[in-house]
Short mmCIF file of C-alpha atoms in Angstrom, two decimals:
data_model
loop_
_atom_site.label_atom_id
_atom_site.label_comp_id
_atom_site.label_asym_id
_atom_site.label_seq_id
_atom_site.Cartn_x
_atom_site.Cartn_y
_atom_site.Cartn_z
CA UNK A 1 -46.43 -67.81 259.45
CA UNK A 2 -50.28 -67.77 258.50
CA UNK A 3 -52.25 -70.25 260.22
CA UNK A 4 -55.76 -71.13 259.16
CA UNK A 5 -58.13 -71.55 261.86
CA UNK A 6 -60.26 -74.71 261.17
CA UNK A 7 -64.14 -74.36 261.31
CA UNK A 8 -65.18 -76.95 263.78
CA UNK A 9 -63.22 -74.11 266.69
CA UNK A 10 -65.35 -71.62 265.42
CA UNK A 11 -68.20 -72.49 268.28
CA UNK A 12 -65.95 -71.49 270.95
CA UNK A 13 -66.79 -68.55 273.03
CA UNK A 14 -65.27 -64.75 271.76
CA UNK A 15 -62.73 -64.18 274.71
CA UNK A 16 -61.28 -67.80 273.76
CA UNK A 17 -61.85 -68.12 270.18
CA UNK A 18 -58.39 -66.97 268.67
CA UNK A 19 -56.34 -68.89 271.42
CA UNK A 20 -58.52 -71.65 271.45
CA UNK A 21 -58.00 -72.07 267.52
CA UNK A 22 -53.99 -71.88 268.29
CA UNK A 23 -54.13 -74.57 270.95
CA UNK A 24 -56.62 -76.87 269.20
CA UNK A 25 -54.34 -77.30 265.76
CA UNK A 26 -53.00 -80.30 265.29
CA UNK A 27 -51.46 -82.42 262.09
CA UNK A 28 -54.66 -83.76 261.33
CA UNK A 29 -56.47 -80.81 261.03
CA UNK A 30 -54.03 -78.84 259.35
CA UNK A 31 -53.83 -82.39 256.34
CA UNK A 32 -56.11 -80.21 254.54
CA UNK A 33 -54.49 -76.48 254.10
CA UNK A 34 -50.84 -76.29 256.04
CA UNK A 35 -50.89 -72.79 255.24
CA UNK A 36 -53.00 -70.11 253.87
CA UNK A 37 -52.53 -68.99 250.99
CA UNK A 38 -53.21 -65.28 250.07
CA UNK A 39 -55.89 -65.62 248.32
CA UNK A 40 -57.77 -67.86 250.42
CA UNK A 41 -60.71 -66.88 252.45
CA UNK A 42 -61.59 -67.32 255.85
CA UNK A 43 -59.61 -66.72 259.37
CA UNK A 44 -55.79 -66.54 259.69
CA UNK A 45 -53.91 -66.08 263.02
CA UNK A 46 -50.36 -64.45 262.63
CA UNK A 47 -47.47 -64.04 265.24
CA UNK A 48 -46.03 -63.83 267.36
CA UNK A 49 -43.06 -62.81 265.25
CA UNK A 50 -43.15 -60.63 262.42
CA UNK A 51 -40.69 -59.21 259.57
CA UNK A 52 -41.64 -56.69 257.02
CA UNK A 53 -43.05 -58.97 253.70
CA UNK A 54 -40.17 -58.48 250.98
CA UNK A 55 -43.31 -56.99 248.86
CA UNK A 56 -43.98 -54.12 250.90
CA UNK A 57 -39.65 -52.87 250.98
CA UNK A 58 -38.81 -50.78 248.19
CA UNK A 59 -37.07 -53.12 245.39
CA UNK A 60 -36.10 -50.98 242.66
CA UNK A 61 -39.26 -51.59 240.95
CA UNK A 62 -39.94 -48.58 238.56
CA UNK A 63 -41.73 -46.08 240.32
CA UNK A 64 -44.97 -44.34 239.93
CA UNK A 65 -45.89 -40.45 240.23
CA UNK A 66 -47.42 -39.05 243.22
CA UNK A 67 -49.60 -35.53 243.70
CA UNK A 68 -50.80 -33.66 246.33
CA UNK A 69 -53.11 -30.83 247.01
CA UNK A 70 -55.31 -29.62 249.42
CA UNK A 71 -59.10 -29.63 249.91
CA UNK A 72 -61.04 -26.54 252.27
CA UNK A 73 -63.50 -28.06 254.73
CA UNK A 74 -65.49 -24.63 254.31
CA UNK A 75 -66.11 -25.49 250.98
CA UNK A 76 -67.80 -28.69 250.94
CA UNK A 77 -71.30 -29.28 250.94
CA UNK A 78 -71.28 -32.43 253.16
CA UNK A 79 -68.19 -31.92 255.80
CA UNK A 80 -67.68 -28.18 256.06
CA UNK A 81 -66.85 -28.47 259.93
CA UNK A 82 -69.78 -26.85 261.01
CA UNK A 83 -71.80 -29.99 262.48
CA UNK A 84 -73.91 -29.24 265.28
CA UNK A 85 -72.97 -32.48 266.64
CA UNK A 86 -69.48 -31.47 267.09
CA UNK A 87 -67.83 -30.64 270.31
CA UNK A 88 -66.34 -26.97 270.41
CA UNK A 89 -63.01 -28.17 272.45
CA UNK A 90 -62.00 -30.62 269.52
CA UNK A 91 -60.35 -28.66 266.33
CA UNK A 92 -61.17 -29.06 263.04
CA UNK A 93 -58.69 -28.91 259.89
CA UNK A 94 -59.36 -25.72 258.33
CA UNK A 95 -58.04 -27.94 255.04
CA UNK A 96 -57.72 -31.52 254.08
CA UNK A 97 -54.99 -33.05 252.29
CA UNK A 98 -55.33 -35.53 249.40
CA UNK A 99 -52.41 -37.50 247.94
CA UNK A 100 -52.82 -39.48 245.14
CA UNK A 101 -50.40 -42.13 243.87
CA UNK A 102 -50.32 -43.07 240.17
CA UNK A 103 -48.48 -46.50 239.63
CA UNK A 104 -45.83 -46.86 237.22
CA UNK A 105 -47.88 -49.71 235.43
CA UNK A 106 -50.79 -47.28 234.59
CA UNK A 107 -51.37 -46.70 231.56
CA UNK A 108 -53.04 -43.45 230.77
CA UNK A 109 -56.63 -43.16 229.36
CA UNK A 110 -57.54 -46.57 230.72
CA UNK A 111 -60.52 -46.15 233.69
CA UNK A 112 -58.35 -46.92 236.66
CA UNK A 113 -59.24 -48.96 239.80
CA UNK A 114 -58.15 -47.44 242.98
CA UNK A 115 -57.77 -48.06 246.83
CA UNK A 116 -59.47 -44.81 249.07
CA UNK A 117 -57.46 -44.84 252.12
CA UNK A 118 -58.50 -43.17 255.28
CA UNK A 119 -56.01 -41.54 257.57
CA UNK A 120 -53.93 -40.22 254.58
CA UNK A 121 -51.21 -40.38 254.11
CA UNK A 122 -50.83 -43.39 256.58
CA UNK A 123 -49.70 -46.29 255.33
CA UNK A 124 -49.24 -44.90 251.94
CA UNK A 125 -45.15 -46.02 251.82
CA UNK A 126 -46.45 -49.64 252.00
CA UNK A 127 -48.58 -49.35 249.58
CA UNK A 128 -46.52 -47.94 247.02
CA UNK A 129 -44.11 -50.36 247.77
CA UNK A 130 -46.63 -53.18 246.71
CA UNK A 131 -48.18 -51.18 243.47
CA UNK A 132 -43.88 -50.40 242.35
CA UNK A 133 -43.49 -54.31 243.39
CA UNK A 134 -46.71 -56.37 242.75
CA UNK A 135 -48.09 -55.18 239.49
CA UNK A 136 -45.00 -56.16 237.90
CA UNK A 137 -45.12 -59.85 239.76
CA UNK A 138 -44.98 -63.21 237.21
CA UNK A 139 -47.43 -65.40 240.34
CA UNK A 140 -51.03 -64.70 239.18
CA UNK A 141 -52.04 -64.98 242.78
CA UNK A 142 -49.97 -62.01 243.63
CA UNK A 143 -50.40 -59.50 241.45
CA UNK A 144 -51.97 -56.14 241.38
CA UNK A 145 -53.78 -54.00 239.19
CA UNK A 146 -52.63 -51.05 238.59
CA UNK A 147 -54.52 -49.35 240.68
CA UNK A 148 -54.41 -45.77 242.08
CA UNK A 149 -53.97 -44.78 245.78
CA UNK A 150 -55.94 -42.14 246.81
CA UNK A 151 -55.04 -41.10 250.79
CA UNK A 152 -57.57 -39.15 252.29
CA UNK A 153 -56.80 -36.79 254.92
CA UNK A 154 -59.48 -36.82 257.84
CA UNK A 155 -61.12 -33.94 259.16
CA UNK A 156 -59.49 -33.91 262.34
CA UNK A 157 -59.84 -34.61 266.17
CA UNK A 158 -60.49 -38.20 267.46
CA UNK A 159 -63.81 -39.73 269.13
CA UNK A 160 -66.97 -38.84 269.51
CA UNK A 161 -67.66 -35.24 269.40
CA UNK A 162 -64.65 -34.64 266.68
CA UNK A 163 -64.53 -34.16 262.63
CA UNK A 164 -63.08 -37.05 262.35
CA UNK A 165 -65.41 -39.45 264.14
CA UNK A 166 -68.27 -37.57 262.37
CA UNK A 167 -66.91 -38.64 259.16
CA UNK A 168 -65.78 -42.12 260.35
CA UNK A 169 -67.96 -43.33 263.24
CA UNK A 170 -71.75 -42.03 261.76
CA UNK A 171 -73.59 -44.66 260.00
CA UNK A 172 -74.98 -43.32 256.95
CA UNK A 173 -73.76 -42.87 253.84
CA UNK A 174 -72.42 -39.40 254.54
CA UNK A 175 -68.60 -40.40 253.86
CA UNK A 176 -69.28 -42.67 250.94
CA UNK A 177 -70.96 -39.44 249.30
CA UNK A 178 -68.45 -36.95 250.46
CA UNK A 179 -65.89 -39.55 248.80
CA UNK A 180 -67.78 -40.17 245.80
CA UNK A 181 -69.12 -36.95 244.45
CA UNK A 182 -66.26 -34.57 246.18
CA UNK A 183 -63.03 -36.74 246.56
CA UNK A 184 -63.03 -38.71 243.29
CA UNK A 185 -63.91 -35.77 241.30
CA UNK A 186 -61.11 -33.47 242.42
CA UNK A 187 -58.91 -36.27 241.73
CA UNK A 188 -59.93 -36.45 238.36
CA UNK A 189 -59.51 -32.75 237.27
CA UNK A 190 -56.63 -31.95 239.36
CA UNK A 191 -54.08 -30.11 237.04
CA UNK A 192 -50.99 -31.67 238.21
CA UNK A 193 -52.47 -35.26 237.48
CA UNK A 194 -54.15 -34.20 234.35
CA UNK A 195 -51.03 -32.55 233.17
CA UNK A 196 -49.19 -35.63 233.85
CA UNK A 197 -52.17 -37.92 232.17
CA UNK A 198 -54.16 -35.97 229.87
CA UNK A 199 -56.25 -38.98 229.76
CA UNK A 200 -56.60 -39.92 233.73
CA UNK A 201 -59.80 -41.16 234.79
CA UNK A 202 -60.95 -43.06 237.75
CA UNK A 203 -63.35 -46.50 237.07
CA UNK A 204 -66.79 -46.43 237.40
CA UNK A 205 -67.29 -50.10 238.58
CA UNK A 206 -67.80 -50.52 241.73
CA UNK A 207 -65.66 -53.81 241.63
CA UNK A 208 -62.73 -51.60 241.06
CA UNK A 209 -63.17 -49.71 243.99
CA UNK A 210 -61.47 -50.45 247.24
CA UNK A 211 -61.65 -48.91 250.87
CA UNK A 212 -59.06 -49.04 253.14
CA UNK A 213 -58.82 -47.64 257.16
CA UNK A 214 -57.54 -48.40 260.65
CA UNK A 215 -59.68 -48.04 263.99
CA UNK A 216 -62.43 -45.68 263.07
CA UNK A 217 -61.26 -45.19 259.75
CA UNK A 218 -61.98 -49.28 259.23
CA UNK A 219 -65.26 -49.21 260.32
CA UNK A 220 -65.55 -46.34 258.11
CA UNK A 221 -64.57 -48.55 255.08
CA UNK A 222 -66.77 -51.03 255.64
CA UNK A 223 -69.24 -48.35 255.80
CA UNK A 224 -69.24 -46.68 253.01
CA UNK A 225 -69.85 -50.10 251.40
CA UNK A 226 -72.41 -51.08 253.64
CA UNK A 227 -74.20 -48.09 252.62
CA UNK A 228 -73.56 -47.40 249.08
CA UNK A 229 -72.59 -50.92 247.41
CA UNK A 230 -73.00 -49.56 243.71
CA UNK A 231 -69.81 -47.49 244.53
CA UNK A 232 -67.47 -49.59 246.49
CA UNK A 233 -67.21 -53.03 246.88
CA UNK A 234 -63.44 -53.78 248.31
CA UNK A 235 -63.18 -53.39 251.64
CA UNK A 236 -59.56 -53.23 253.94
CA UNK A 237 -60.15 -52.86 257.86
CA UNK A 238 -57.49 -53.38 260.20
CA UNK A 239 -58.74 -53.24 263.97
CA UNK A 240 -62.01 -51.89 262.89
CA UNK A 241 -63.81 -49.72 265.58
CA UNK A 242 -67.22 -51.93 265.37
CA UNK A 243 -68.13 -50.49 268.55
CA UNK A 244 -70.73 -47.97 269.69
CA UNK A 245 -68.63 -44.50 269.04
CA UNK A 246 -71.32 -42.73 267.38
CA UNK A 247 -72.38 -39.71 268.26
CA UNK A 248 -75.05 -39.63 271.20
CA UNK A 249 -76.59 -36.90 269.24
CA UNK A 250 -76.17 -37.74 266.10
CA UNK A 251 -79.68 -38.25 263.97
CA UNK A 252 -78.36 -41.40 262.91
CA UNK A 253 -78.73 -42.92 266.43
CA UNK A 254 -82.36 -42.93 266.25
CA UNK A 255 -82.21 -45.68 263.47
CA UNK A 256 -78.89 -46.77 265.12
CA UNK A 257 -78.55 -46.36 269.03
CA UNK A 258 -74.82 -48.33 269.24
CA UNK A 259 -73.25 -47.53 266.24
CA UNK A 260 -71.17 -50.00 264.58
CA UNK A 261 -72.06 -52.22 267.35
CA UNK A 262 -74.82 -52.92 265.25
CA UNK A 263 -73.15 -54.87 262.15
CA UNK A 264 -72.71 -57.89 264.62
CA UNK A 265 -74.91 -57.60 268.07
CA UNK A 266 -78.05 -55.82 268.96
CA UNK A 267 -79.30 -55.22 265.57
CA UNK A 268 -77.14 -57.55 263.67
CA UNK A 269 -77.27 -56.07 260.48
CA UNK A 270 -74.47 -58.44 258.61
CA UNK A 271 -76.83 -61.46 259.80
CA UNK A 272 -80.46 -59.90 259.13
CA UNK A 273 -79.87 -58.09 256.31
CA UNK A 274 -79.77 -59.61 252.58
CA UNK A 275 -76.18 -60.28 251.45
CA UNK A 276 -74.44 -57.12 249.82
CA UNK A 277 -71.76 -57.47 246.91
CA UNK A 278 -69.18 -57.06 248.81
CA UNK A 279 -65.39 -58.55 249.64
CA UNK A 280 -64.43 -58.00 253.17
CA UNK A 281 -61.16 -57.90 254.99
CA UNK A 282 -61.15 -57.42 258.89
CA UNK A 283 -58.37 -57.90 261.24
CA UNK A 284 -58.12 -57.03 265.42
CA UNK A 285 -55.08 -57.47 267.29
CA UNK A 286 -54.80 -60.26 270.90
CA UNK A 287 -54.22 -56.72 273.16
CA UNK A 288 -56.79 -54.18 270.90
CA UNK A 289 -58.58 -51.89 272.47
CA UNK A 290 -60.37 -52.45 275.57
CA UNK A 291 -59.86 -56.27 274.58
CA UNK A 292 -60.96 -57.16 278.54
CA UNK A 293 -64.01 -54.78 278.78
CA UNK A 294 -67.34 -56.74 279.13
CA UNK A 295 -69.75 -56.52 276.39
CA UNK A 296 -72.22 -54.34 277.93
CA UNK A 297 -69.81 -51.29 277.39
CA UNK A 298 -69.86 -51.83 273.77
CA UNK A 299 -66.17 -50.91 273.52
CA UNK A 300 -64.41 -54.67 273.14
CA UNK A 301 -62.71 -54.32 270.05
CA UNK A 302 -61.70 -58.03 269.98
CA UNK A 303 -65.05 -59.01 270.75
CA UNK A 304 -66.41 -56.81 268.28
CA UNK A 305 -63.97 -58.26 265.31
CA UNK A 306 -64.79 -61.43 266.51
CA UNK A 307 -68.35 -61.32 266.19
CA UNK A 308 -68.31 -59.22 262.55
CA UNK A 309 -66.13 -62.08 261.55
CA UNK A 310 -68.60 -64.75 262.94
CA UNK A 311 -71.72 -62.84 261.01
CA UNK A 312 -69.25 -62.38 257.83
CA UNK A 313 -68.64 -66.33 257.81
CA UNK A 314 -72.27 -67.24 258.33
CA UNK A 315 -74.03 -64.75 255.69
CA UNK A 316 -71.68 -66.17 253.21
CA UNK A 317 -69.67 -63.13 252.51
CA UNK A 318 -66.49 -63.55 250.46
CA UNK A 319 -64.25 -62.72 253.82
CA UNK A 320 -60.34 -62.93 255.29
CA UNK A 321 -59.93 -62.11 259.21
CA UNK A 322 -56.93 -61.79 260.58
CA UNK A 323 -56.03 -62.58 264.30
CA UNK A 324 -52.35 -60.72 265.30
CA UNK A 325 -50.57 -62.27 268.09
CA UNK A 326 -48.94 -60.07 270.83
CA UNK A 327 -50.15 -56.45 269.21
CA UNK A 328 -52.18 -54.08 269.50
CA UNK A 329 -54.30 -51.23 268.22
CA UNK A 330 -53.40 -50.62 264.39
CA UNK A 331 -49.94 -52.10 265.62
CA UNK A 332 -47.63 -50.92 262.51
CA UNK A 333 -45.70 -54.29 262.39
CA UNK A 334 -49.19 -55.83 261.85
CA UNK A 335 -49.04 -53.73 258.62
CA UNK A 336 -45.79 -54.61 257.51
CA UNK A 337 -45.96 -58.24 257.91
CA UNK A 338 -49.85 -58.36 255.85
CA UNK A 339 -50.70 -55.78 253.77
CA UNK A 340 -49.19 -57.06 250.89
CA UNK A 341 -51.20 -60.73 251.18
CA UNK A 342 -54.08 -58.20 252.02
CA UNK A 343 -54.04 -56.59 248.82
CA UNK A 344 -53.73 -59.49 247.15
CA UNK A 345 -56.77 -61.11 248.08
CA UNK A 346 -58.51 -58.09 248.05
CA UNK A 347 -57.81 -57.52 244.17
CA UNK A 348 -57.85 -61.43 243.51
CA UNK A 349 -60.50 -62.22 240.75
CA UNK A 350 -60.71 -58.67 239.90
CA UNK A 351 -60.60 -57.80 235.64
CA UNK A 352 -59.91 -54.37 234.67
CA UNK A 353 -63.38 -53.28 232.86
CA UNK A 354 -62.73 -52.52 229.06
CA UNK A 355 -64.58 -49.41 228.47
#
């Protein structure tokens, strides 16, 4: 069940704050919303039982077409796995792989939206599931556009020092770019899709452009719209790595010493920087990582969800946090039990553009 933590908890200290909400629910705070909806904003705490939402099973729905090819790290022009900041022990793919996923309810020559997701393939059967199931449903409040899935492969490696944590854990708009004038593009003109859609082509409004990641690849969501608004403005992290797993000698630390630590302490960039057009969903599970380290390691990943949450609520963002119950790290039952309400508020309000 989704519970809505009421505002008046939110004072409460981070260590406390999600089992402080629990215990301090009664019937008189919970007169004015029982139970969130998915389309409302603001915190939810789930658990600690879970079953996988009907949405995200496969149904018989019609299904969509899906592609894949592969893209060379050698011959991009902004991760070609040469890096001077990257540690010679950690490999690098020589190749990353792209699959796309074209929904059934597409219709072609129509500018799609899409979802980038980070990690690809991961997740990917879920969200089929919901595209085959949800842009078909009759409740306004839970369907989807047709939207395309586009799963990123990352570069490879984990943590500082590695391809991957370049892409995901720098903060710049490196990524967004890479995504914007590499990814998308080669999606576009791939033969297989075109073939398929001799009309295929991606949106152009950055309203119909979602991000989606776990951990690192999170944080790297709600980068690239942190960075490059006018491109992507739908944001999915689940147990975003806001925590200081930059680089040491990456350039970006000189305008950035802890990372992603800064959206929400030291800097505070959510909180001292004018309000982006953005739509933000951010999760963290009760056992994430490091979820008993103090703060001056800048490694709690509760704390750090906790506090980009706290900043998200008081800028005004348009914002959903989710608080799992006996899980951790992108816990895959976490996934199974949400991502279908995620996607739904995510795309709520959203109209296809007409050009």
């Amino acid at each position: 069940m989704l519970i809505s933590c009421h505002s008046t908890f939110r004072s409460l200290v981070w260590a406390l704050a999600p089992i402080a909400c629990l215990g301090s629910i009664d019937a008189s705070v919970l007169a004015d919303d029982q139970v969130a909806s998915s389309v409302q904003n603001g915190r939810v705490v789930i658990g600690p039982d879970y079953e996988v939402a009907p949405e995200l099973k496969d149904q018989g729905a019609p299904k969509g077409k899906q592609f894949e090819f592969a893209m060379p790290l050698s011959e991009s022009k902004i991760f070609d796995g040469t890096d001077s900041t990257l540690d010679p022990r950690k490999d690098v793919r020589k190749q990353r792989k792209i699959v796309v996923y074209v929904p059934a309810a597409y219709q072609d020559g129509t500018a799609a939206p899409f979802l980038v997701m980070h990690d690809g393939p991961s997740r990917l059967n879920l969200v089929r599931n919901a595209l085959d199931n949800m842009t078909n449903s009759k409740d306004p409040n839970r369907r989807l556009p047709a939207f395309i899935a586009i799963a990123v492969q990352n570069g490879g490696n984990d943590s500082k020092g590695s391809q991957r944590g370049l892409e995901y854990d720098t903060m710049s708009d490196r990524l967004a770019r890479f995504i914007q004038l590499e990814v998308l593009p080669a999606v576009e003109n791939h033969p297989e899709i075109r073939a398929a859609y001799p009309n295929f082509k991606l949106t152009d409004d950055p309203w119909g452009r979602g991000v989606m990641g776990c951990s690192s690849g999170g944080a790297a969501a709600l980068t690239m719209g942190w960075f490059r608004p006018e491109w992507f403005r739908r944001l999915i992290t689940y147990s975003g790595t806001f925590v200081d797993q930059q680089d040491d000698d990456a350039p970006e630390e000189a305008d950035y010493p802890l990372g992603a630590w800064e959206y929400h302490s030291s800097m505070k960039l959510i909180e001292n920087t004018e309000k982006k057009p953005l739509r933000i969903f951010t999760h963290v599970a009760e056992n994430d990582n490091r979820a008993n380290d103090p703060e001056s390691t800048y490694h709690n990943w509760v704390m750090a969800n906790e506090r980009t949450a706290d900043a998200l609520e008081a800028k005004g963002y348009e914002y959903r946090y989710v608080f799992s119950k006996a899980t951790r790290h992108c816990d895959r039952k976490v996934f199974e039990a949400t991502l279908a309400d995620t996607l739904a508020w995510m795309w709520h309000g959203y109209e296809a553009d007409a050009k």
